[in-house]
């Protein structure tokens, strides 16, 4: 069965970077892209960007351009999302999802807390 | 960016009764290929979002048939024919027609 398993919770200081992983199984990794979506505490869903697992092409939300990088490792069927220059308003649960938008399978989420 | 507006914000429903959630987009969601990329998600408390409906009215695997999606252009609706206790949570519409994908603000379904 399709599964996306994400890395564990992180606590970071303002200005630091975080890298969240998303390990896929149960399907051919390179046949689908991976989207990243975040959810601030008590808030709605925000699409962050997408990466093609086939060729590594990316498309990022404009507000995160320059701070976010999405990559994949096809040898381990793992996608990564790195966010730099963290601010307090980056505190959120970060989800990976299979597909370019509106993914059909989602990871369990990774809580990233940014606090001094 | 396309703005997705959901209503109501909160929806108290009696068990066994129907429920309806509206979602309106600021632009038509008909893509050049003729498809309309409007999805509905359910997020139960403490869980990840789960896609229920894709391309307006298509069920994802395992979704009960008491859920249905309809609409066209800029106006869309998610209906639950008979609400069950497990349906409690927040429901989001999301458009994938125009880049970047955007979500509605969510509708919280609760039991009266």
mmCIF file of C-alpha atoms in Angstrom:
data_model
loop_
_atom_site.group_PDB
_atom_site.id
_atom_site.type_symbol
_atom_site.label_atom_id
_atom_site.label_comp_id
_atom_site.label_asym_id
_atom_site.label_seq_id
_atom_site.Cartn_x
_atom_site.Cartn_y
_atom_site.Cartn_z
ATOM 1 C CA UNK A 1 0.000 0.000 0.000
ATOM 2 C CA UNK A 2 1.109 3.542 -0.655
ATOM 3 C CA UNK A 3 2.797 5.176 2.332
ATOM 4 C CA UNK A 4 4.598 8.445 2.897
ATOM 5 C CA UNK A 5 6.560 8.468 6.156
ATOM 6 C CA UNK A 6 8.009 11.763 7.330
ATOM 7 C CA UNK A 7 10.846 12.567 9.687
ATOM 8 C CA UNK A 8 10.268 13.572 13.296
ATOM 9 C CA UNK A 9 9.494 16.870 14.964
ATOM 10 C CA UNK A 10 12.098 19.619 14.980
ATOM 11 C CA UNK A 11 12.761 22.644 17.169
ATOM 12 C CA UNK A 12 14.831 25.387 15.582
ATOM 13 C CA UNK A 13 15.992 28.866 16.471
ATOM 14 C CA UNK A 14 15.111 31.860 14.301
ATOM 15 C CA UNK A 15 17.516 32.146 11.385
ATOM 16 C CA UNK A 16 18.308 28.426 11.312
ATOM 17 C CA UNK A 17 17.395 25.891 8.618
ATOM 18 C CA UNK A 18 15.336 22.717 8.742
ATOM 19 C CA UNK A 19 15.240 19.748 6.387
ATOM 20 C CA UNK A 20 12.220 17.452 6.461
ATOM 21 C CA UNK A 21 12.240 14.069 4.752
ATOM 22 C CA UNK A 22 9.394 12.074 3.234
ATOM 23 C CA UNK A 23 10.057 8.409 2.422
ATOM 24 C CA UNK A 24 7.692 6.891 -0.100
ATOM 25 C CA UNK A 25 6.790 3.236 -0.522
ATOM 26 C CA UNK A 26 4.190 1.088 -2.252
ATOM 27 C CA UNK A 27 4.436 2.716 -5.681
ATOM 28 C CA UNK A 28 6.943 3.669 -8.357
ATOM 29 C CA UNK A 29 8.485 6.796 -6.866
ATOM 30 C CA UNK A 30 9.453 8.402 -10.158
ATOM 31 C CA UNK A 31 5.919 8.142 -11.556
ATOM 32 C CA UNK A 32 4.552 10.909 -9.330
ATOM 33 C CA UNK A 33 5.602 14.293 -8.067
ATOM 34 C CA UNK A 34 5.652 15.266 -4.419
ATOM 35 C CA UNK A 35 3.939 18.365 -3.076
ATOM 36 C CA UNK A 36 4.627 20.047 0.234
ATOM 37 C CA UNK A 37 1.858 21.720 2.217
ATOM 38 C CA UNK A 38 2.081 23.365 5.626
ATOM 39 C CA UNK A 39 -0.405 24.198 8.334
ATOM 40 C CA UNK A 40 0.284 26.776 11.033
ATOM 41 C CA UNK A 41 -1.270 26.035 14.443
ATOM 42 C CA UNK A 42 -5.059 26.323 14.231
ATOM 43 C CA UNK A 43 -4.872 27.561 10.646
ATOM 44 C CA UNK A 44 -5.668 26.280 7.169
ATOM 45 C CA UNK A 45 -3.555 24.598 4.524
ATOM 46 C CA UNK A 46 -0.870 26.404 2.525
ATOM 47 C CA UNK A 47 0.692 24.902 -0.591
ATOM 48 C CA UNK A 48 4.462 25.358 -0.565
ATOM 49 C CA UNK A 49 5.651 23.781 -3.758
ATOM 50 C CA UNK A 50 6.124 20.676 -5.837
ATOM 51 C CA UNK A 51 8.939 18.559 -7.197
ATOM 52 C CA UNK A 52 8.899 16.038 -10.002
ATOM 53 C CA UNK A 53 10.396 12.793 -8.763
ATOM 54 C CA UNK A 54 11.040 11.924 -12.413
ATOM 55 C CA UNK A 55 13.356 14.770 -13.378
ATOM 56 C CA UNK A 56 13.702 16.997 -10.315
ATOM 57 C CA UNK A 57 11.819 19.960 -11.775
ATOM 58 C CA UNK A 58 10.436 22.206 -9.070
ATOM 59 C CA UNK A 59 7.814 24.884 -8.641
ATOM 60 C CA UNK A 60 7.717 26.917 -5.443
ATOM 61 C CA UNK A 61 5.187 29.260 -3.901
ATOM 62 C CA UNK A 62 6.284 32.802 -4.615
ATOM 63 C CA UNK A 63 6.330 33.812 -0.952
ATOM 64 C CA UNK A 64 8.904 31.086 -0.200
ATOM 65 C CA UNK A 65 11.132 31.627 -3.235
ATOM 66 C CA UNK A 66 14.740 31.908 -2.159
ATOM 67 C CA UNK A 67 14.174 30.214 1.209
ATOM 68 C CA UNK A 68 12.903 26.776 0.192
ATOM 69 C CA UNK A 69 14.549 23.938 -1.711
ATOM 70 C CA UNK A 70 12.884 20.645 -2.578
ATOM 71 C CA UNK A 71 14.915 17.647 -3.672
ATOM 72 C CA UNK A 72 14.512 13.926 -4.161
ATOM 73 C CA UNK A 73 16.737 10.868 -3.830
ATOM 74 C CA UNK A 74 15.396 8.254 -6.209
ATOM 75 C CA UNK A 75 17.741 5.597 -4.815
ATOM 76 C CA UNK A 76 15.862 5.699 -1.517
ATOM 77 C CA UNK A 77 12.480 6.990 -2.779
ATOM 78 C CA UNK A 78 12.770 9.953 -0.451
ATOM 79 C CA UNK A 79 11.786 13.566 -0.939
ATOM 80 C CA UNK A 80 13.238 16.424 1.069
ATOM 81 C CA UNK A 81 12.108 19.948 1.847
ATOM 82 C CA UNK A 82 14.621 22.410 3.237
ATOM 83 C CA UNK A 83 13.502 25.777 4.593
ATOM 84 C CA UNK A 84 16.126 28.363 5.506
ATOM 85 C CA UNK A 85 16.194 31.602 7.497
ATOM 86 C CA UNK A 86 13.417 30.315 9.717
ATOM 87 C CA UNK A 87 11.069 32.796 11.386
ATOM 88 C CA UNK A 88 8.494 32.306 14.110
ATOM 89 C CA UNK A 89 5.703 32.304 11.548
ATOM 90 C CA UNK A 90 7.256 29.233 9.922
ATOM 91 C CA UNK A 91 6.092 27.252 12.949
ATOM 92 C CA UNK A 92 3.735 24.710 11.409
ATOM 93 C CA UNK A 93 3.065 21.100 10.608
ATOM 94 C CA UNK A 94 4.677 20.292 7.269
ATOM 95 C CA UNK A 95 3.085 17.625 5.068
ATOM 96 C CA UNK A 96 4.279 15.875 1.959
ATOM 97 C CA UNK A 97 1.675 14.550 -0.464
ATOM 98 C CA UNK A 98 1.867 12.468 -3.611
ATOM 99 C CA UNK A 99 0.972 14.376 -6.743
ATOM 100 C CA UNK A 100 1.362 17.834 -8.199
ATOM 101 C CA UNK A 101 -1.556 19.387 -6.350
ATOM 102 C CA UNK A 102 -4.257 17.915 -4.170
ATOM 103 C CA UNK A 103 -2.340 14.741 -3.497
ATOM 104 C CA UNK A 104 -4.100 11.436 -3.022
ATOM 105 C CA UNK A 105 -1.754 10.211 -0.270
ATOM 106 C CA UNK A 106 -0.289 12.321 2.515
ATOM 107 C CA UNK A 107 2.440 11.858 5.071
ATOM 108 C CA UNK A 108 1.723 11.997 8.785
ATOM 109 C CA UNK A 109 3.126 15.501 9.092
ATOM 110 C CA UNK A 110 6.226 16.946 10.747
ATOM 111 C CA UNK A 111 5.901 19.642 13.387
ATOM 112 C CA UNK A 112 8.546 22.328 13.017
ATOM 113 C CA UNK A 113 8.707 24.774 15.908
ATOM 114 C CA UNK A 114 10.724 27.967 15.525
ATOM 115 C CA UNK A 115 11.473 29.539 18.860
ATOM 116 C CA UNK A 116 14.306 31.376 20.536
ATOM 117 C CA UNK B 1 -3.608 33.680 -7.119
ATOM 118 C CA UNK B 2 -7.073 32.147 -7.305
ATOM 119 C CA UNK B 3 -9.031 32.803 -4.127
ATOM 120 C CA UNK B 4 -11.167 29.946 -2.838
ATOM 121 C CA UNK B 5 -14.026 30.998 -0.546
ATOM 122 C CA UNK B 6 -15.829 28.412 1.541
ATOM 123 C CA UNK B 7 -19.072 28.729 3.449
ATOM 124 C CA UNK B 8 -20.149 28.286 6.090
ATOM 125 C CA UNK B 9 -17.134 28.528 8.394
ATOM 126 C CA UNK B 10 -18.827 26.250 10.902
ATOM 127 C CA UNK B 11 -21.535 23.675 10.302
ATOM 128 C CA UNK B 12 -23.301 22.062 13.278
ATOM 129 C CA UNK B 13 -25.216 19.024 12.052
ATOM 130 C CA UNK B 14 -27.494 16.452 13.663
ATOM 131 C CA UNK B 15 -26.392 12.842 13.217
ATOM 132 C CA UNK B 16 -28.141 11.267 10.263
ATOM 133 C CA UNK B 17 -29.001 14.605 8.709
ATOM 134 C CA UNK B 18 -27.533 15.995 5.471
ATOM 135 C CA UNK B 19 -24.825 18.640 5.272
ATOM 136 C CA UNK B 20 -23.679 20.880 2.448
ATOM 137 C CA UNK B 21 -20.517 22.952 2.039
ATOM 138 C CA UNK B 22 -20.069 25.609 -0.619
ATOM 139 C CA UNK B 23 -16.823 26.571 -2.327
ATOM 140 C CA UNK B 24 -16.459 29.453 -4.780
ATOM 141 C CA UNK B 25 -13.415 30.369 -6.827
ATOM 142 C CA UNK B 26 -12.380 33.817 -8.023
ATOM 143 C CA UNK B 27 -11.828 32.444 -11.541
ATOM 144 C CA UNK B 28 -13.266 29.631 -13.589
ATOM 145 C CA UNK B 29 -11.574 26.336 -12.754
ATOM 146 C CA UNK B 30 -12.047 24.820 -16.194
ATOM 147 C CA UNK B 31 -8.611 23.944 -17.529
ATOM 148 C CA UNK B 32 -7.596 24.038 -21.190
ATOM 149 C CA UNK B 33 -7.880 20.237 -21.352
ATOM 150 C CA UNK B 34 -11.573 20.470 -20.440
ATOM 151 C CA UNK B 35 -11.107 19.126 -16.896
ATOM 152 C CA UNK B 36 -11.956 21.021 -13.739
ATOM 153 C CA UNK B 37 -9.338 20.448 -11.054
ATOM 154 C CA UNK B 38 -11.358 20.978 -7.907
ATOM 155 C CA UNK B 39 -10.686 18.645 -4.983
ATOM 156 C CA UNK B 40 -12.196 18.198 -1.539
ATOM 157 C CA UNK B 41 -10.255 17.162 1.550
ATOM 158 C CA UNK B 42 -11.300 16.028 5.003
ATOM 159 C CA UNK B 43 -9.090 16.649 8.012
ATOM 160 C CA UNK B 44 -10.197 14.845 11.139
ATOM 161 C CA UNK B 45 -8.908 16.200 14.461
ATOM 162 C CA UNK B 46 -5.227 15.431 14.890
ATOM 163 C CA UNK B 47 -4.915 13.760 11.490
ATOM 164 C CA UNK B 48 -3.417 14.552 8.097
ATOM 165 C CA UNK B 49 -5.734 15.763 5.348
ATOM 166 C CA UNK B 50 -7.366 13.032 3.284
ATOM 167 C CA UNK B 51 -8.590 13.593 -0.236
ATOM 168 C CA UNK B 52 -12.247 12.625 -0.667
ATOM 169 C CA UNK B 53 -13.146 13.946 -4.101
ATOM 170 C CA UNK B 54 -11.079 14.901 -7.144
ATOM 171 C CA UNK B 55 -12.031 16.705 -10.351
ATOM 172 C CA UNK B 56 -15.296 17.941 -8.829
ATOM 173 C CA UNK B 57 -17.164 14.672 -8.424
ATOM 174 C CA UNK B 58 -14.858 11.633 -8.485
ATOM 175 C CA UNK B 59 -14.501 9.576 -5.309
ATOM 176 C CA UNK B 60 -11.118 8.573 -4.025
ATOM 177 C CA UNK B 61 -10.683 4.947 -3.068
ATOM 178 C CA UNK B 62 -12.457 3.979 0.137
ATOM 179 C CA UNK B 63 -14.566 7.139 0.395
ATOM 180 C CA UNK B 64 -18.137 6.386 1.505
ATOM 181 C CA UNK B 65 -20.770 7.154 -1.100
ATOM 182 C CA UNK B 66 -22.603 9.424 1.337
ATOM 183 C CA UNK B 67 -20.067 12.032 0.205
ATOM 184 C CA UNK B 68 -20.681 13.655 -3.164
ATOM 185 C CA UNK B 69 -19.229 16.564 -5.070
ATOM 186 C CA UNK B 70 -20.845 18.725 -7.701
ATOM 187 C CA UNK B 71 -20.545 22.063 -9.444
ATOM 188 C CA UNK B 72 -18.945 23.762 -12.385
ATOM 189 C CA UNK B 73 -17.062 26.889 -13.371
ATOM 190 C CA UNK B 74 -16.680 28.819 -10.124
ATOM 191 C CA UNK B 75 -19.306 27.244 -7.837
ATOM 192 C CA UNK B 76 -18.856 23.888 -6.159
ATOM 193 C CA UNK B 77 -20.531 21.893 -3.399
ATOM 194 C CA UNK B 78 -19.639 18.990 -1.152
ATOM 195 C CA UNK B 79 -22.625 17.134 0.259
ATOM 196 C CA UNK B 80 -22.840 14.545 2.983
ATOM 197 C CA UNK B 81 -26.142 12.717 2.628
ATOM 198 C CA UNK B 82 -26.312 11.501 6.248
ATOM 199 C CA UNK B 83 -23.715 12.760 8.676
ATOM 200 C CA UNK B 84 -22.016 10.173 10.875
ATOM 201 C CA UNK B 85 -19.897 10.780 13.967
ATOM 202 C CA UNK B 86 -16.685 9.971 12.055
ATOM 203 C CA UNK B 87 -17.375 12.868 9.657
ATOM 204 C CA UNK B 88 -16.443 15.453 12.291
ATOM 205 C CA UNK B 89 -13.524 17.571 11.156
ATOM 206 C CA UNK B 90 -12.551 20.383 8.821
ATOM 207 C CA UNK B 91 -13.256 20.188 5.104
ATOM 208 C CA UNK B 92 -11.202 22.053 2.523
ATOM 209 C CA UNK B 93 -11.706 22.646 -1.156
ATOM 210 C CA UNK B 94 -8.607 23.071 -3.297
ATOM 211 C CA UNK B 95 -8.100 24.111 -6.899
ATOM 212 C CA UNK B 96 -5.303 22.720 -9.047
ATOM 213 C CA UNK B 97 -6.278 24.364 -12.339
ATOM 214 C CA UNK B 98 -4.310 27.571 -11.910
ATOM 215 C CA UNK B 99 -0.755 27.683 -10.547
ATOM 216 C CA UNK B 100 -0.184 27.929 -7.632
ATOM 217 C CA UNK B 101 -2.744 25.528 -6.157
ATOM 218 C CA UNK B 102 -4.842 27.221 -3.504
ATOM 219 C CA UNK B 103 -7.059 26.017 -0.674
ATOM 220 C CA UNK B 104 -10.263 27.334 0.761
ATOM 221 C CA UNK B 105 -10.230 28.458 4.361
ATOM 222 C CA UNK B 106 -12.004 25.367 5.618
ATOM 223 C CA UNK B 107 -15.423 24.436 7.025
ATOM 224 C CA UNK B 108 -15.629 22.853 10.450
ATOM 225 C CA UNK B 109 -18.291 20.157 10.681
ATOM 226 C CA UNK B 110 -19.429 19.320 14.187
ATOM 227 C CA UNK B 111 -22.244 17.349 15.721
ATOM 228 C CA UNK B 112 -25.054 19.287 17.412
#
